[in-house]
PDB file of C-alpha atoms in Angstrom:
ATOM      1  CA  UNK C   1     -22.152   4.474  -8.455  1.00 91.00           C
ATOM      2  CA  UNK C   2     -20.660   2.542 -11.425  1.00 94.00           C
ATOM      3  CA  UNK C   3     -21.357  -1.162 -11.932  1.00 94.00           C
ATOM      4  CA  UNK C   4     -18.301  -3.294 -11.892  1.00 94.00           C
ATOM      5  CA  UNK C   5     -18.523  -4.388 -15.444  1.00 94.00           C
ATOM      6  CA  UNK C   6     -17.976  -0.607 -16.383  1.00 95.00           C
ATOM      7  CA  UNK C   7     -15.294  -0.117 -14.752  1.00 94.00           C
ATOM      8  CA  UNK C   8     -13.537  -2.637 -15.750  1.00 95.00           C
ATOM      9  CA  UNK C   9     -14.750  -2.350 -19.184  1.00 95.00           C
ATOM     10  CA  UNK C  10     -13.841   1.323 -19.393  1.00 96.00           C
ATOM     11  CA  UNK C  11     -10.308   0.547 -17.613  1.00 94.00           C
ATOM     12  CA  UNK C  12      -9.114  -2.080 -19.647  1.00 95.00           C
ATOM     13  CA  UNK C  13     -10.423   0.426 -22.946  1.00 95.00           C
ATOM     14  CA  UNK C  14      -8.395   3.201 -21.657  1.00 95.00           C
ATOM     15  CA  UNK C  15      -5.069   1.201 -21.119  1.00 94.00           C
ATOM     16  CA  UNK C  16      -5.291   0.103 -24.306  1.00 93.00           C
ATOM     17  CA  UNK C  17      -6.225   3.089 -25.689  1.00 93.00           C
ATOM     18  CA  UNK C  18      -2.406   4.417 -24.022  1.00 92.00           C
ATOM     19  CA  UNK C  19      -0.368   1.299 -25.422  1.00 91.00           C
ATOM     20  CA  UNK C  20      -2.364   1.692 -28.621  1.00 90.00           C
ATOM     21  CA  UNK C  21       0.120   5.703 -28.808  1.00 89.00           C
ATOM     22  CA  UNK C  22       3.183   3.789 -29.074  1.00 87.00           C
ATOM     23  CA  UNK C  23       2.206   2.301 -32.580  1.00 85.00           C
ATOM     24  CA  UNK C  24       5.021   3.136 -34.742  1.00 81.00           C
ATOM     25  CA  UNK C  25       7.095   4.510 -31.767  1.00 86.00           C
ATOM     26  CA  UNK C  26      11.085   3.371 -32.646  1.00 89.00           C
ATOM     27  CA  UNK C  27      11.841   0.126 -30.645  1.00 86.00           C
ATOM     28  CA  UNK C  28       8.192  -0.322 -30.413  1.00 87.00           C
ATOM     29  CA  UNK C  29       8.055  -3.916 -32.026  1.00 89.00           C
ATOM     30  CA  UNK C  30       4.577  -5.454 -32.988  1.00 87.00           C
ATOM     31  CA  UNK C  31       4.958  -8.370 -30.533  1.00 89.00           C
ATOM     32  CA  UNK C  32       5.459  -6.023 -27.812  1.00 88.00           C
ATOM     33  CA  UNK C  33       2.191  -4.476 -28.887  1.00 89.00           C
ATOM     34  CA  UNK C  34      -0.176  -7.301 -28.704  1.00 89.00           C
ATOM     35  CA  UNK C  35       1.545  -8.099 -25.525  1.00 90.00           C
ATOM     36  CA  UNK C  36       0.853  -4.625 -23.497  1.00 90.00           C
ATOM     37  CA  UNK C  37      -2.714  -4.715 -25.082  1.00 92.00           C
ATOM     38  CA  UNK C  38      -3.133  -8.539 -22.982  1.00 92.00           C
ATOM     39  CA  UNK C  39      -4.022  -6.566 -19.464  1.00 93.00           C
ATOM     40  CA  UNK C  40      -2.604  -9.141 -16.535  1.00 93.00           C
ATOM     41  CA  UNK C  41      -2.732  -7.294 -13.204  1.00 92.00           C
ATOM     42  CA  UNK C  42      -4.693  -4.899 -11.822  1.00 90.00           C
ATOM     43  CA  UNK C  43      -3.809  -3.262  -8.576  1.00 85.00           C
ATOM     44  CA  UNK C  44      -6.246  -1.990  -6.555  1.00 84.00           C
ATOM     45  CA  UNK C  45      -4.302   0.327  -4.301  1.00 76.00           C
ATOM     46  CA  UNK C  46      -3.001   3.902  -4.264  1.00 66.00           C
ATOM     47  CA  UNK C  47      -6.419   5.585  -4.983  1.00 62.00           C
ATOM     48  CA  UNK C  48      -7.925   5.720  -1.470  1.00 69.00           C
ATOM     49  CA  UNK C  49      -9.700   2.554   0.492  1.00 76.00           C
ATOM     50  CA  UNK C  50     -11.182   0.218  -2.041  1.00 81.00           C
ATOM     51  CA  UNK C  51     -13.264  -1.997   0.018  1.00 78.00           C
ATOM     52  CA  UNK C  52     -15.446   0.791   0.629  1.00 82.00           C
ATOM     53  CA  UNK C  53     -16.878   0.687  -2.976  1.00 84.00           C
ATOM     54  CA  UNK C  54     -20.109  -2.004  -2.273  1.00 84.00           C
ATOM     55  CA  UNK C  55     -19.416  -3.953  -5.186  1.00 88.00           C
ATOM     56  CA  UNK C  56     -15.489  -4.648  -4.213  1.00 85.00           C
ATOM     57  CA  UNK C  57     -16.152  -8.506  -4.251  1.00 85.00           C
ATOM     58  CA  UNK C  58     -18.035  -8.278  -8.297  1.00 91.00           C
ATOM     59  CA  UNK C  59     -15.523  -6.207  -9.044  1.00 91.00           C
ATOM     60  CA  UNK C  60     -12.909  -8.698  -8.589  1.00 89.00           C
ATOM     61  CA  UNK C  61     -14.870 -11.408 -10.055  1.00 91.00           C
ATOM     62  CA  UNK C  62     -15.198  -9.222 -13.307  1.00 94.00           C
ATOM     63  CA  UNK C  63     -11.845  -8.907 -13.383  1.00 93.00           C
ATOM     64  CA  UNK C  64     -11.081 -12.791 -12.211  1.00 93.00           C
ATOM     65  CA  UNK C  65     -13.342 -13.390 -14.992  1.00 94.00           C
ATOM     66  CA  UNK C  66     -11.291 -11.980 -17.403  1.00 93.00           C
ATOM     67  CA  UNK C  67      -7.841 -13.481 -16.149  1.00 93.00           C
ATOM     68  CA  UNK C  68      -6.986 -10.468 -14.909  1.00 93.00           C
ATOM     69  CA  UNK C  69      -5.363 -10.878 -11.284  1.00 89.00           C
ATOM     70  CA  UNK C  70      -5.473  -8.508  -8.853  1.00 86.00           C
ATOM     71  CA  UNK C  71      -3.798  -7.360  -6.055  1.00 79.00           C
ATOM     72  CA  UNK C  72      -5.483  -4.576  -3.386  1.00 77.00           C
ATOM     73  CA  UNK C  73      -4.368  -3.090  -0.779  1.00 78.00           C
ATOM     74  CA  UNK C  74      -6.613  -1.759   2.557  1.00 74.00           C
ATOM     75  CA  UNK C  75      -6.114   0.695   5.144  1.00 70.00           C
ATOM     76  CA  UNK C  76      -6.876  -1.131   7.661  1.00 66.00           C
ATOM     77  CA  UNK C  77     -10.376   0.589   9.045  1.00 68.00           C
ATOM     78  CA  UNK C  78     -12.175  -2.334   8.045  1.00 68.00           C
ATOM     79  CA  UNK C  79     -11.729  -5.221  10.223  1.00 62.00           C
ATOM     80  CA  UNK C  80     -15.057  -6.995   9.729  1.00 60.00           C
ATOM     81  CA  UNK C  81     -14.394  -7.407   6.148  1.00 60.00           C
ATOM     82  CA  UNK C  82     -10.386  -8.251   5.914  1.00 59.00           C
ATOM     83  CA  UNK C  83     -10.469 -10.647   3.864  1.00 55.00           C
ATOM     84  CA  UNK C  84      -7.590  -8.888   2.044  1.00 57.00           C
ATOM     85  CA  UNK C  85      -4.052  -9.967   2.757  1.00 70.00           C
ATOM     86  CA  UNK C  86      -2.155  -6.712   1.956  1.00 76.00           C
ATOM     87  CA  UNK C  87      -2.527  -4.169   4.372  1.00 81.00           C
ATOM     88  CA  UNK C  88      -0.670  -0.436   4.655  1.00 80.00           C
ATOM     89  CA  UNK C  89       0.761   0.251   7.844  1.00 86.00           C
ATOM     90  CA  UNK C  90       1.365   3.858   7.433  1.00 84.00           C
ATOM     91  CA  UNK C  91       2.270   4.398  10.900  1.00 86.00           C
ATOM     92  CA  UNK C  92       2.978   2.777  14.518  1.00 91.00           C
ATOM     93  CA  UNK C  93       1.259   5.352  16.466  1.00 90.00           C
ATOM     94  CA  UNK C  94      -2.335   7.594  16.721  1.00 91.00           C
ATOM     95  CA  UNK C  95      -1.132  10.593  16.466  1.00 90.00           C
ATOM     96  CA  UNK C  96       0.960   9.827  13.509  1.00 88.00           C
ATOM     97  CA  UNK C  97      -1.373   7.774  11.471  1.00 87.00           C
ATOM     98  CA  UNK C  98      -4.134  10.598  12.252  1.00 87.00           C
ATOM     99  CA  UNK C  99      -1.467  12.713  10.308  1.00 83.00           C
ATOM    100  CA  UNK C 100      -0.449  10.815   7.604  1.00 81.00           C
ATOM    101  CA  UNK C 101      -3.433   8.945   6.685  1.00 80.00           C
ATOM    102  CA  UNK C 102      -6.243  11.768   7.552  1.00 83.00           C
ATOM    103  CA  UNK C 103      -8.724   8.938   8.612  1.00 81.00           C
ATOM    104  CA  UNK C 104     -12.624   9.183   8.555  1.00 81.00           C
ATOM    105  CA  UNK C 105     -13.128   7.613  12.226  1.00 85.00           C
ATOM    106  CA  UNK C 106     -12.983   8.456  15.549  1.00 89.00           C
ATOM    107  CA  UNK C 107     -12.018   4.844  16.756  1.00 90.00           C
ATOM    108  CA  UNK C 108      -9.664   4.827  13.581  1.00 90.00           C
ATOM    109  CA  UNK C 109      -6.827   3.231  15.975  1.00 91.00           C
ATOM    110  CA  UNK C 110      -8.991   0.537  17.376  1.00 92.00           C
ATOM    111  CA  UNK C 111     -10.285  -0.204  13.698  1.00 87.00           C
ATOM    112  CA  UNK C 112      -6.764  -0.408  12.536  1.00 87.00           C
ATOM    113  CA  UNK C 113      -5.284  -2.617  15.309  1.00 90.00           C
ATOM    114  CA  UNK C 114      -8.393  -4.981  14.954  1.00 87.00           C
ATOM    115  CA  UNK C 115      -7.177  -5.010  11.146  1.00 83.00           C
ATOM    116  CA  UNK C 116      -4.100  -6.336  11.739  1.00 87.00           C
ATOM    117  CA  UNK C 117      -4.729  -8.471  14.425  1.00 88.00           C
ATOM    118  CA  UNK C 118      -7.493 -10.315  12.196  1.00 82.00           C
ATOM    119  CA  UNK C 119      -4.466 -10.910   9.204  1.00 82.00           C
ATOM    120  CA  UNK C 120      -2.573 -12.953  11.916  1.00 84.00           C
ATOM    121  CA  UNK C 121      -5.446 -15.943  11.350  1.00 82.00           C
ATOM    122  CA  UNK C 122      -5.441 -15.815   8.021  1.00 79.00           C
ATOM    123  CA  UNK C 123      -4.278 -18.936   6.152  1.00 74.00           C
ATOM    124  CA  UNK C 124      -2.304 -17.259   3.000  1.00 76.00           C
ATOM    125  CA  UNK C 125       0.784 -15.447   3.180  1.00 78.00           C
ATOM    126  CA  UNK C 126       0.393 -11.825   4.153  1.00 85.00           C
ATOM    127  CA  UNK C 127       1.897  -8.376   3.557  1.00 86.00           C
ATOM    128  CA  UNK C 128       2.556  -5.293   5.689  1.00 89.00           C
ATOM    129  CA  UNK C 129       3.224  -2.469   3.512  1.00 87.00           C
ATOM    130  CA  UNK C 130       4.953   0.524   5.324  1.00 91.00           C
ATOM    131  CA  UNK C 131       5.390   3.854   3.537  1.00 88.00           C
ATOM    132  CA  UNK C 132       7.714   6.206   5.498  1.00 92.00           C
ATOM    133  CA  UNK C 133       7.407   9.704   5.319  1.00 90.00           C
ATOM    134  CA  UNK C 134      10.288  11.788   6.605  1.00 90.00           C
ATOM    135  CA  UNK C 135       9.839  13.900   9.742  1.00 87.00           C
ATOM    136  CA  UNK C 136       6.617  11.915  10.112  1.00 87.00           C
ATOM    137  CA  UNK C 137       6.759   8.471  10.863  1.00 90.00           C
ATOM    138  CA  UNK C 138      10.076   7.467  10.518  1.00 91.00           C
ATOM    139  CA  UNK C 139      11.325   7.413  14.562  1.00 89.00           C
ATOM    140  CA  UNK C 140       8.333   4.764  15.541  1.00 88.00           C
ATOM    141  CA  UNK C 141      10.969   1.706  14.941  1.00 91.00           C
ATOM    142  CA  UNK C 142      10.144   0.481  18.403  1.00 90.00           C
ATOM    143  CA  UNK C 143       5.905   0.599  17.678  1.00 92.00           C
ATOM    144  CA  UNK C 144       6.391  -0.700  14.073  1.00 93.00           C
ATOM    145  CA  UNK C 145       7.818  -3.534  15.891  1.00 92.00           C
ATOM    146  CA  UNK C 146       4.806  -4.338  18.341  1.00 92.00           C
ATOM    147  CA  UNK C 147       2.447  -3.557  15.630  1.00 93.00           C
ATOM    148  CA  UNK C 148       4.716  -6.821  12.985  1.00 92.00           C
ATOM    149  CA  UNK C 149       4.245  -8.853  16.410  1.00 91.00           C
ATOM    150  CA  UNK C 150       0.396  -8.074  16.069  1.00 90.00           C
ATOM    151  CA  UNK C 151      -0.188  -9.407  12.827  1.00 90.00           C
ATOM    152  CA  UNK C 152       2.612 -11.525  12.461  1.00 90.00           C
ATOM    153  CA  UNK C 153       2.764 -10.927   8.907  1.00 89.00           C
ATOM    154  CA  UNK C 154       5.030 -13.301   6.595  1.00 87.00           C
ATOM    155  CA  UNK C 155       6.445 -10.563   4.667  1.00 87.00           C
ATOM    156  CA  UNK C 156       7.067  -6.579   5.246  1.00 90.00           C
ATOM    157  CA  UNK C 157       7.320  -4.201   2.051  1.00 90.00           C
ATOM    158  CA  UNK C 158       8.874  -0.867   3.166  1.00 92.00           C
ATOM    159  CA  UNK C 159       9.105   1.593   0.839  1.00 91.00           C
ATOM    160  CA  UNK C 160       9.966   5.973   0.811  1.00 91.00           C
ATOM    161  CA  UNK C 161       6.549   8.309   0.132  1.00 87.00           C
ATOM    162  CA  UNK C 162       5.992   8.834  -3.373  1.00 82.00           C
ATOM    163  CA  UNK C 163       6.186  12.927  -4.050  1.00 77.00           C
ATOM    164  CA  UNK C 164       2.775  13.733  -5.734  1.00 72.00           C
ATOM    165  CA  UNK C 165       2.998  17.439  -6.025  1.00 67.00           C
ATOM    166  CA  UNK C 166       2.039  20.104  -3.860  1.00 60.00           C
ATOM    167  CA  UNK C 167      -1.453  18.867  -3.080  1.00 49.00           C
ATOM    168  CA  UNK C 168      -0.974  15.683  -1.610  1.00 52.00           C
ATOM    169  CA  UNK C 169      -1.371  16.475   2.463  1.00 61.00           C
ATOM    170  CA  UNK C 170       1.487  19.804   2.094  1.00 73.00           C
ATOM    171  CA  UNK C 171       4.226  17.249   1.690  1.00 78.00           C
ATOM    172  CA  UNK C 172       7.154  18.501  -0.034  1.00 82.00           C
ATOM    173  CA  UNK C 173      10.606  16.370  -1.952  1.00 84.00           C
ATOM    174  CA  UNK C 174      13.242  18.006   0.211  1.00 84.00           C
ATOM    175  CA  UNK C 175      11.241  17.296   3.932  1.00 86.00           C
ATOM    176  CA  UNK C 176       9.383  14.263   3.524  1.00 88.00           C
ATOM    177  CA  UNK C 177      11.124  11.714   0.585  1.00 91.00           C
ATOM    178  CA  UNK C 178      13.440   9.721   2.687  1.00 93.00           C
ATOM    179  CA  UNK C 179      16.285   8.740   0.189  1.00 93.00           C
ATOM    180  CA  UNK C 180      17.032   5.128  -0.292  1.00 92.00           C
ATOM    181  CA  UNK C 181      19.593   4.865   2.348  1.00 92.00           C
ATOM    182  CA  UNK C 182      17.508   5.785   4.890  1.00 93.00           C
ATOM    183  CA  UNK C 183      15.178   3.210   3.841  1.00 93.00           C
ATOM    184  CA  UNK C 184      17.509   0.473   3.905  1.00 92.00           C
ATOM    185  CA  UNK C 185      18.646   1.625   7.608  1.00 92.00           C
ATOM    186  CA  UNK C 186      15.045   2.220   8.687  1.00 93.00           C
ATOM    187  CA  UNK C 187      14.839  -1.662   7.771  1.00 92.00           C
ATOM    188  CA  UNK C 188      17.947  -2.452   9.936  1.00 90.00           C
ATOM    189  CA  UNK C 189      16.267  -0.890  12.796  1.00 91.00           C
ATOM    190  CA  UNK C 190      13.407  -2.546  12.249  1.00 92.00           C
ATOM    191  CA  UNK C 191      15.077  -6.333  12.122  1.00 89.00           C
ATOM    192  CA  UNK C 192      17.124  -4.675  15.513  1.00 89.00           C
ATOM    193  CA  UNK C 193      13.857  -4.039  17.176  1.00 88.00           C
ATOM    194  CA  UNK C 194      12.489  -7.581  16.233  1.00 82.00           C
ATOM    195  CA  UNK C 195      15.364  -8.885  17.764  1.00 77.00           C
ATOM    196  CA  UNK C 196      14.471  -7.479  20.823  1.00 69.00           C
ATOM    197  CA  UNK C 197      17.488  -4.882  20.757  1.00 61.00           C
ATOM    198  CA  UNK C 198      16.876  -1.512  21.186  1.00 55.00           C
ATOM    199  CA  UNK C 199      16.888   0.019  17.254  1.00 56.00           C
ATOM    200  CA  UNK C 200      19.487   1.872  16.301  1.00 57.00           C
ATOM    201  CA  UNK C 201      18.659   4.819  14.468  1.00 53.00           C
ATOM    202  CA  UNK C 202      21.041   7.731  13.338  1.00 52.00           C
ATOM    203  CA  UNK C 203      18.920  10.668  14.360  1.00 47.00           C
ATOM    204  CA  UNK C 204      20.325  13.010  11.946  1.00 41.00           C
ATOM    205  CA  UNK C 205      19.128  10.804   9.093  1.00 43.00           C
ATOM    206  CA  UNK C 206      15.364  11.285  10.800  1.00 43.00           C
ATOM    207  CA  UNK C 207      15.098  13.922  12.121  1.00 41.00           C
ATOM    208  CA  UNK C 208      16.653  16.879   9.266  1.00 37.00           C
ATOM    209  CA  UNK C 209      16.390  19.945  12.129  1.00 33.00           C
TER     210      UNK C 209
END
């Protein structure tokens, strides 16, 4: 296992080592250079569950340290250690979590609902992020709305699966990348539900077959 300080050491190297390319790239003005060598953010999401790395809490005081905020996302498998406030709801249901997700536990439901019911007492404002995934999670509006009662977070990020390749779980662009307007009426749904209204959902835009 890496310490924290290398990782952070070796991360901030190798983005500089990538803005350090664009040297004498047209448009590419010195200013702009010294600013994208400054690293601001880090996000600590899209690479699997990071609180199960032991050292989650030095790592973010290494980068703290270095004025360096960050921003990390969980699962939701953890509840004992939610201290996070940004948490992926990548489905409303078992079954369709187990599929999308892939978890590593057997009570992986309980662990997640235990996840989100712990962000409702937390202090801070709080994010549900919800990554749809056509054909596979997109006709839980209903359940997505139980599961927002739950946590009562303040704010809810929905967003379309990002296509990866071929690897990533047999996903493919034409099946499973909802297009933005099937986003934006996912979210209407969603509101609908809220409301306490049944959601209105165009099937055809869900369901391809």
């Amino acid at each position: 296992m890496d310490p924290p300080g290398v990782i952070v050491g070796t991360a901030v190297e190798l983005h500089r080592k990538m803005i350090r390319e664009y040297a004498g790239a047209p448009g590419v003005s010195t200013e702009r250079m010294q600013e994208g060598m400054q690293v601001r953010h880090c996000a600590l999401s899209l690479v699997g569950e990071p609180i199960m790395y032991p050292e989650i809490n030095a790592l973010v005081d290494e980068l703290h340290s270095r004025r360096i905020s960050t921003f990390l996302v969980t699962n939701a498998q953890f509840p004992d250690r939610i201290a996070q406030l940004y948490v992926s709801v990548d489905a409303a249901t078992p079954d369709s979590l187990k599929a999308v997700d892939r978890p590593l536990f057997s009570d992986f439901w309980q662990r997640f609902l235990d996840s989100l019911t712990a962000l409702r007492t937390k202090q801070q404002r709080t994010v549900y992020r919800l990554t749809l995934v056509r054909g596979m999670n997109m006709a839980e509006v209903a359940a997505y709305a139980k599961l927002v009662d739950l946590g009562q977070p303040d704010f809810i990020e929905v967003k379309g699966v990002t296509y990866c390749g071929n690897s990533a779980g047999g996903l493919n662009m034409a099946d499973n990348v909802p297009f933005h307007e099937e986003v934006v009426d996912f979210c209407q749904a969603l509101c609908t539900a809220r409301n306490g209204q049944p959601p209105d959902l165009p099937a055809s835009r869900f369901h391809p077959e």
